[in-house]
Short mmCIF file of C-alpha atoms in Angstrom, two decimals:
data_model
loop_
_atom_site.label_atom_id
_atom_site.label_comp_id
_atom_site.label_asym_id
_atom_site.label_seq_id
_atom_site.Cartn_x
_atom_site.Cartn_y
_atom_site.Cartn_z
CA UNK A 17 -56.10 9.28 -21.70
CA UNK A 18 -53.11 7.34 -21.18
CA UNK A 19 -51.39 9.00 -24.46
CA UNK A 20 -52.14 12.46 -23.28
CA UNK A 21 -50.51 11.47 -19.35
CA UNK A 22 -47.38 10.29 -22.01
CA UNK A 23 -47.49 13.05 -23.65
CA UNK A 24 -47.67 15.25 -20.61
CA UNK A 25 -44.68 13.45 -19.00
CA UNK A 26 -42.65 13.75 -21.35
CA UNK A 27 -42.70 17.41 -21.81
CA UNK A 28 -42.26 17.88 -18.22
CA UNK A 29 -39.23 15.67 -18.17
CA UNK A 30 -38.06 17.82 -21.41
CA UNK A 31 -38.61 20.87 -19.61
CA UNK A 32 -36.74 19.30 -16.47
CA UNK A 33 -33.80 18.22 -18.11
CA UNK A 34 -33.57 21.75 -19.83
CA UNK A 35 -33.84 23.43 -16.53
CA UNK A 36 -30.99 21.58 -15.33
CA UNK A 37 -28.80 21.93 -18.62
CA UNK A 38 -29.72 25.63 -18.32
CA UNK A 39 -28.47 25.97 -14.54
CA UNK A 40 -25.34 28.42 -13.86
CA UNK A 41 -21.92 27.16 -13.20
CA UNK A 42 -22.29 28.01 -9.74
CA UNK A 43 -25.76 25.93 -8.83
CA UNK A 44 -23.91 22.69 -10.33
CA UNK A 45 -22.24 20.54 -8.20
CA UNK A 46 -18.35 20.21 -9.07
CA UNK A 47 -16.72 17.19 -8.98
CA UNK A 48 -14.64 15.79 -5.99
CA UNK A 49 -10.92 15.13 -5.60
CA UNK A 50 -10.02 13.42 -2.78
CA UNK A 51 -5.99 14.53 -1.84
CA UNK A 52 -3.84 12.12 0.66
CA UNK A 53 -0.72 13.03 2.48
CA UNK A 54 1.00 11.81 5.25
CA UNK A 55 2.05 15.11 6.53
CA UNK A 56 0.20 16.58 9.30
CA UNK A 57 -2.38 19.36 9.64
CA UNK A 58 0.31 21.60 11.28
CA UNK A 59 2.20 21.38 8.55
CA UNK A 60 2.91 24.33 5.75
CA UNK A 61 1.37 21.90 3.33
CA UNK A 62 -1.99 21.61 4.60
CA UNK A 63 -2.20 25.16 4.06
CA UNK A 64 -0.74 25.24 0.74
CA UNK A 65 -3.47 22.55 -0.09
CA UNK A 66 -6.02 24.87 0.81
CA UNK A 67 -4.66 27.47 -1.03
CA UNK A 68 -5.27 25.38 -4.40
CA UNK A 69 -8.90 23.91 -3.36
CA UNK A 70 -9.57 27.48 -3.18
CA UNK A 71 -7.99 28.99 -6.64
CA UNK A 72 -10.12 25.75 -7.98
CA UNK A 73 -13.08 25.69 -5.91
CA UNK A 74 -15.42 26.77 -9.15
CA UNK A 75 -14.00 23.76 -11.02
CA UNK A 76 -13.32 20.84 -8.19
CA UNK A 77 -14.36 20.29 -4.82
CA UNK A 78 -11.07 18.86 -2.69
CA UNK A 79 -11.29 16.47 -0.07
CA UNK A 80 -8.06 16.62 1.74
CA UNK A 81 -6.93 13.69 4.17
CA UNK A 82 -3.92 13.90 6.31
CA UNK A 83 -1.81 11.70 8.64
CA UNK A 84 -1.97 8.80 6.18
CA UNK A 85 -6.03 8.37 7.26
CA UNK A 86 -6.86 7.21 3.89
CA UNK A 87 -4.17 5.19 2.55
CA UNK A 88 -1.19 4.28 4.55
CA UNK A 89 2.67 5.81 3.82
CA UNK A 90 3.73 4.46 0.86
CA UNK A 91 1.02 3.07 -0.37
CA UNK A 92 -1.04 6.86 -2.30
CA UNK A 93 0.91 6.51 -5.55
CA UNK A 94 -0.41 2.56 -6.55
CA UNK A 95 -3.72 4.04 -5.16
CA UNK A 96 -3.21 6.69 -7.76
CA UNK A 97 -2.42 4.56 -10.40
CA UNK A 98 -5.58 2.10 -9.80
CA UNK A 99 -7.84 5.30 -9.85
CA UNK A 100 -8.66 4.98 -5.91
CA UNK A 101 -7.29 8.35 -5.24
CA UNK A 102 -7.52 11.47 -7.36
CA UNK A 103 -4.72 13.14 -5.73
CA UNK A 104 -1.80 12.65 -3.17
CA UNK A 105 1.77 13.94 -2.23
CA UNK A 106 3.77 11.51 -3.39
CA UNK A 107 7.69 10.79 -2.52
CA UNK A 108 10.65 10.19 -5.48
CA UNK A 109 11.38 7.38 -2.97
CA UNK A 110 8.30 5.70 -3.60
CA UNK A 111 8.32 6.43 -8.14
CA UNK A 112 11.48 4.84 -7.88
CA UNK A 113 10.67 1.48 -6.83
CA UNK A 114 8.79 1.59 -9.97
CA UNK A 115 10.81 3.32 -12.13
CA UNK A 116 14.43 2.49 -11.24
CA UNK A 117 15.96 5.84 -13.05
CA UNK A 118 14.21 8.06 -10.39
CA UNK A 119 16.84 6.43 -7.71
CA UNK A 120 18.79 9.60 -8.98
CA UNK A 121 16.15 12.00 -7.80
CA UNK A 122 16.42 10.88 -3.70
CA UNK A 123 20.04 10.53 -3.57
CA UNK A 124 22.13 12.73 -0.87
CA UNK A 125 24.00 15.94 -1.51
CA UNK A 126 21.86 15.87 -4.98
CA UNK A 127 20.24 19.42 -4.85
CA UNK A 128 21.62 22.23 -3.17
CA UNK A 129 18.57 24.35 -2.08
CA UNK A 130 15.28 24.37 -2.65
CA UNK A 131 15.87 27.21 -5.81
CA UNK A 132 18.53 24.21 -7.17
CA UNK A 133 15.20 21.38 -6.90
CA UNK A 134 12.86 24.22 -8.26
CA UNK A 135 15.07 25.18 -11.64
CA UNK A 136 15.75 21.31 -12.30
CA UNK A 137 11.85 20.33 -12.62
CA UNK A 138 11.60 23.34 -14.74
CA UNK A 139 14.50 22.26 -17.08
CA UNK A 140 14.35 19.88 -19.67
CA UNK A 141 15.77 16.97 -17.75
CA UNK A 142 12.83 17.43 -15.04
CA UNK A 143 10.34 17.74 -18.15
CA UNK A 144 11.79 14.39 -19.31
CA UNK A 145 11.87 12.30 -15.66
CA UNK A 146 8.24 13.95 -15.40
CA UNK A 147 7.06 12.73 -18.37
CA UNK A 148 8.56 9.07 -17.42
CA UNK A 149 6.43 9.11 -14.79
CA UNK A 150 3.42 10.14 -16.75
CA UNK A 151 4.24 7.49 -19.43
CA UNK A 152 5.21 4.25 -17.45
CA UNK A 153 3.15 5.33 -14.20
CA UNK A 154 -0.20 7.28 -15.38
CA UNK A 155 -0.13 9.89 -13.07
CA UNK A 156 0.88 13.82 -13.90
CA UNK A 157 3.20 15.31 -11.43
CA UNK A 158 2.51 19.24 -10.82
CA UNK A 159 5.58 20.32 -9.08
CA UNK A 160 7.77 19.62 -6.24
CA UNK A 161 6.77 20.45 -2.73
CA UNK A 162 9.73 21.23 -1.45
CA UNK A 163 9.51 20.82 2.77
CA UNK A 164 13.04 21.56 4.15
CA UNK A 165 16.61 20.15 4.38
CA UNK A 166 17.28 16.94 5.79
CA UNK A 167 19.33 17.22 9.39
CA UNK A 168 20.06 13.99 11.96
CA UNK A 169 18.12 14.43 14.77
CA UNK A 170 19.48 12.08 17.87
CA UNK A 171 18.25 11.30 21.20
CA UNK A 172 22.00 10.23 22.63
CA UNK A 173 24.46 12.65 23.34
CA UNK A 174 27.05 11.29 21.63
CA UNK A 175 28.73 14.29 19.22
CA UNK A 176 28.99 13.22 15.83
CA UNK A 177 31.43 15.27 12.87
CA UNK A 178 32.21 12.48 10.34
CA UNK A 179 29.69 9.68 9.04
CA UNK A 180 32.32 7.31 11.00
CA UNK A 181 30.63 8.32 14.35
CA UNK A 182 27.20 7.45 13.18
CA UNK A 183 28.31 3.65 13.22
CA UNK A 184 25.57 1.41 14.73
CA UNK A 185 23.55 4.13 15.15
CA UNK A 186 19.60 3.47 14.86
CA UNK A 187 18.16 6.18 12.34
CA UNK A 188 14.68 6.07 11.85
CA UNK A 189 14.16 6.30 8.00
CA UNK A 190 10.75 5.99 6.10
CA UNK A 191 10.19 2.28 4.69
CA UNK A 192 11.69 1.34 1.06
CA UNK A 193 15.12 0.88 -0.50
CA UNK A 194 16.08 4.31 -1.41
CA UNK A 195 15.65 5.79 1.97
CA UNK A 196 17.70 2.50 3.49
CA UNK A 197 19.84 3.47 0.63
CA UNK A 198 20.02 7.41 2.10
CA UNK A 199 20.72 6.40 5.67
CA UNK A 200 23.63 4.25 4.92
CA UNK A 201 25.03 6.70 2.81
CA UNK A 202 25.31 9.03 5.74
CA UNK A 203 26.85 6.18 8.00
CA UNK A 204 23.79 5.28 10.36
CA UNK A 205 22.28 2.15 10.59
CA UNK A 206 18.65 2.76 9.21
CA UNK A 207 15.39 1.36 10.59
CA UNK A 208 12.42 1.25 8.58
CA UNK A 209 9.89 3.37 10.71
CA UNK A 210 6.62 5.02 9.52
CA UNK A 211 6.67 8.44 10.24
CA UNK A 212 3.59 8.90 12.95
CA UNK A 213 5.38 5.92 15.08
CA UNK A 214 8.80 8.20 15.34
CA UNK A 215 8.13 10.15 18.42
CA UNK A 216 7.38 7.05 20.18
CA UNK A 217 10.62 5.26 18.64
CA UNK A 218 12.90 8.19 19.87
CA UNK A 219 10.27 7.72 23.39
CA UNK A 220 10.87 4.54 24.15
CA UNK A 221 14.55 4.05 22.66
CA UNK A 222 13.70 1.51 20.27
CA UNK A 223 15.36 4.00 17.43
CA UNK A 224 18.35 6.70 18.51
CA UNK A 225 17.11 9.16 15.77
CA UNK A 226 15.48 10.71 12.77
CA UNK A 227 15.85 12.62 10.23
CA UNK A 228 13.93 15.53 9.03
CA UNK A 229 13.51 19.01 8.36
CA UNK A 230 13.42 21.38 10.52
CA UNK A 231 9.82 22.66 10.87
CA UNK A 232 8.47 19.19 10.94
CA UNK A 233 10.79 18.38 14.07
CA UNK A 234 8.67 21.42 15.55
CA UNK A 235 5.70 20.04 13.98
CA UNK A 236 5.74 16.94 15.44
CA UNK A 237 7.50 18.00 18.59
CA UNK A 238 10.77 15.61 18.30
CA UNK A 239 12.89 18.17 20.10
CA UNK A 240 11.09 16.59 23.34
CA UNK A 241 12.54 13.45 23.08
CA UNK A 242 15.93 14.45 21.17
CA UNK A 243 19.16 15.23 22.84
CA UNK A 244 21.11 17.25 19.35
CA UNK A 245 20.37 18.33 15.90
CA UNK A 246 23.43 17.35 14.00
CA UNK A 247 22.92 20.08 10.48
CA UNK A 248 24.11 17.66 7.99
CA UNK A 249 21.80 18.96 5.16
CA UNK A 250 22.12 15.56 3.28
CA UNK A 251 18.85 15.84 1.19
CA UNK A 252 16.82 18.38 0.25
CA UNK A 253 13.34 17.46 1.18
CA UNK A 254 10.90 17.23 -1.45
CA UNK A 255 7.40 15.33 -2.17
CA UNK A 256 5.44 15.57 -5.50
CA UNK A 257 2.26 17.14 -5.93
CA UNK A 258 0.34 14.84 -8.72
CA UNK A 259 -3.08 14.28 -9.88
CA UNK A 260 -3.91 10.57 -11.74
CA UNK A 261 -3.74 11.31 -15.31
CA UNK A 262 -7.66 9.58 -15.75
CA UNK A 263 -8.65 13.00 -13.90
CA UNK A 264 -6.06 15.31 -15.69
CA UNK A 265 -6.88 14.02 -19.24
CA UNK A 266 -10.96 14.74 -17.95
CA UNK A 267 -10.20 18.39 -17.86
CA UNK A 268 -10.78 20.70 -20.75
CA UNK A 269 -7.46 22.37 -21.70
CA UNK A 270 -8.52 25.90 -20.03
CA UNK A 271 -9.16 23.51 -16.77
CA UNK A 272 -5.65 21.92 -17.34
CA UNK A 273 -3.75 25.46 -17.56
CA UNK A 274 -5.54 26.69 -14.47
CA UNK A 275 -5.19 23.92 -12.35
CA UNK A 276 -1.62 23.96 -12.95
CA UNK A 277 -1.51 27.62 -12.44
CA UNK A 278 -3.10 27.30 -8.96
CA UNK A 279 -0.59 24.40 -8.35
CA UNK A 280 2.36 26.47 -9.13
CA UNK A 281 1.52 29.30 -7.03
CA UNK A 282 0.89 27.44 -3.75
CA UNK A 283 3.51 25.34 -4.45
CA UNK A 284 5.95 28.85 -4.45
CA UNK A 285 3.94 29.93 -1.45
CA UNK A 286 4.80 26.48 0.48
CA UNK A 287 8.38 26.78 -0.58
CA UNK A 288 8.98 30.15 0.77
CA UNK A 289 7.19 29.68 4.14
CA UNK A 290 9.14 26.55 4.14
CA UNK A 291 12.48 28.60 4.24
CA UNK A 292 11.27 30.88 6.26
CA UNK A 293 10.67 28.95 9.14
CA UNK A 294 13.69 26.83 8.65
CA UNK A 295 15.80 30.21 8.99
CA UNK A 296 13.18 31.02 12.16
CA UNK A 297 14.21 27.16 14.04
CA UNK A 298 17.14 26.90 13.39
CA UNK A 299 17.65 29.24 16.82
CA UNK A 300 14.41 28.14 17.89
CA UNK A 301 15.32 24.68 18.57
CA UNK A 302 18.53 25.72 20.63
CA UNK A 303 16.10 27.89 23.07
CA UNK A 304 14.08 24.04 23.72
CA UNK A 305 17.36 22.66 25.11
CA UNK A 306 18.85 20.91 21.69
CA UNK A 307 22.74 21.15 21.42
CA UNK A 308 22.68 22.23 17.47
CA UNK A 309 25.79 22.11 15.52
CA UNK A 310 27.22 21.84 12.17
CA UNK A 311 29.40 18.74 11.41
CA UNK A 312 31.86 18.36 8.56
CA UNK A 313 29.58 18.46 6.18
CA UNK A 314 32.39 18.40 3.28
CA UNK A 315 33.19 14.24 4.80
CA UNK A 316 29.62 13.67 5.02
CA UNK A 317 28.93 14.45 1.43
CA UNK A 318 31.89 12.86 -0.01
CA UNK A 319 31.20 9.71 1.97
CA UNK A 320 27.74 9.66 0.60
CA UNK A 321 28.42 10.18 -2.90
CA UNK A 322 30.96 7.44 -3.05
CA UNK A 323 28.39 4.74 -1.27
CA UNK A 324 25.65 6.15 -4.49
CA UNK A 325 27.93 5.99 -7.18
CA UNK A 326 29.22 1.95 -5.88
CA UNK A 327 25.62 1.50 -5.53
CA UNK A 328 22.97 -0.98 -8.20
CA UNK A 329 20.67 2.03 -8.43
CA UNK A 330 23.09 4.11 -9.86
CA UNK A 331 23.65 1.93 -12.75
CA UNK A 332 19.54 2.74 -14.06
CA UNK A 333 20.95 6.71 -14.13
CA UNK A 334 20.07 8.59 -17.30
CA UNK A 335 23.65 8.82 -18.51
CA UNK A 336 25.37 12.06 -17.78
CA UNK A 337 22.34 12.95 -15.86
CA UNK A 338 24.39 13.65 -12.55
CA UNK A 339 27.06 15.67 -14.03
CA UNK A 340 24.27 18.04 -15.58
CA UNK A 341 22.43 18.62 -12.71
CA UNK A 342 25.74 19.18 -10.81
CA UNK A 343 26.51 22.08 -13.28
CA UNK A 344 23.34 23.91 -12.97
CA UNK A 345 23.63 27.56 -11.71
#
């Protein structure tokens, strides 16, 4: 009795388990990527991220979290790296407190436009700082999510042309080394600020300014509490899309190539609505009130270059690094 119940049993389970083997792609559950980003849902981004869960939806479910709700600014790459987070947008500012030669990557008057940042990751100097990162850092980057040019925003009305009449002035700047590095370079007296505490900052007076891109000072809504947009285009804004390499080096090869493929093209979707609205602000944010002008930008560059080049970070360059970049087309 009890060997025929065994032997009963275990043909159902065999037939079970065959069943299940046997099920389509589509009645199987995918697996589950949980993305972090401190960017906002109003933001291009958010939309360019569901762009890719879509192209990959038969392969990977994504879980997207915004406004730094699952790990805090700063904090998504070591999440990455200790396999707490599958994904995140991740800033150079924060690989290069790990990797030193990256320094080179956030530093003003680098790239000229977003078609500049784009051709550099494609060349073989961006294959070589990407595969740094995927060497001494475990964690494959997919692109560059490029999210506007960097302008001073300022709450006091003070007008400012050379980096000599941003003296003692209180510019918010995200937390770490490089971007205390950026702020200095342009003059301004940096703050460490995170970036969801700004329009309170610029609120209550504690900071005299920011600086971002243009559609996330509409995003955010700093033009309420800002005076001036001073169009200093010091950096051109870019995060890193990046996956931890325990989930890239899970994928078959035909999963790899597509999941980069659906990377690159919302990536190139982001970029260009990115520029678009940029072109669309900058008269939009003269119609909310903002005095918006153009300083000399030729001072503010040179001025910023000289404070990079005197700097410690510049001494972990790759040699003649600079120079090549500087002589792209």
């Amino acid at each position: 009795m009890n060997r025929s119940l065994n032997r009963r049993s275990l043909i159902c389970a065999g037939a079970t388990l065959a069943a299940t083997m046997s099920l389509p792609a589509w009645a199987q559950t995918p697996p589950t990527l949980r993305f972090a980003a401190v960017f906002s849902d109003k933001d291009i981004r958010a939309d360019m991220m569901k762009m890719f869960a879509k192209d990959i939806e038969s392969d990977f479910k994504v879980e997207v979290f915004l406004n730094s709700t699952l790990f805090r600014q700063g904090t998504e790459l070591v999440a990455l790296q200790r396999d707490n987070l599958e994904m995140g947008n991740i800033g150079p500012q924060d690989i290069s407190k790990q990797i030193p030669a990256w320094s080179l990557l956030t530093s003003a008057y680098l790239f000229r436009d977003a078609n500049h940042l784009t051709q550099f990751f494609a060349s073989d100097m961006g294959v070589q700082m990407k595969k740094m990162v995927e060497d001494q850092l475990k964690v494959k980057i997919l692109g560059p999510t490029f999210f506007g040019t960097r302008q001073v925003g300022l709450k006091p009305k003070k007008k400012i042309n050379v980096p000599a009449d941003l003296a003692g002035v209180k510019l918010r700047m995200p937390p770490g080394d490089s971007w205390q590095l950026l702020g200095r370079s342009i003059g301004a007296n940096p703050t460490p600020m995170a970036y969801a505490e700004t329009y309170t900052g610029l609120q209550t007076g504690s900071i005299d300014g920011q600086d971002n891109p243009l559609p996330n000072v509409q995003n955010m809504k700093f033009y309420e509490v800002m005076s001036q947009i001073v169009m200093t285009s010091h950096l051109v804004g870019y995060d890193l899309l990046t996956v931890n390499m325990k989930t890239w080096q899970s994928m078959s090869p035909a999963k790899q190539k597509a999941f980069q493929a659906a990377a690159d093209k919302a990536i190139a979707w982001s970029t260009a609505e990115h520029l678009k609205r940029e072109a669309e602000l900058a008269e939009g944010v003269k119609r909310q009130g903002l005095d918006v002008y153009t300083p000399n930008v030729a001072a503010f560059r040179e001025h910023a270059q000289k404070i990079y080049l005197a700097s410690e970070e510049a001494k972990s360059w790759p040699a003649g690094m600079l120079d090549k970049i500087n002589a792209m087309k």
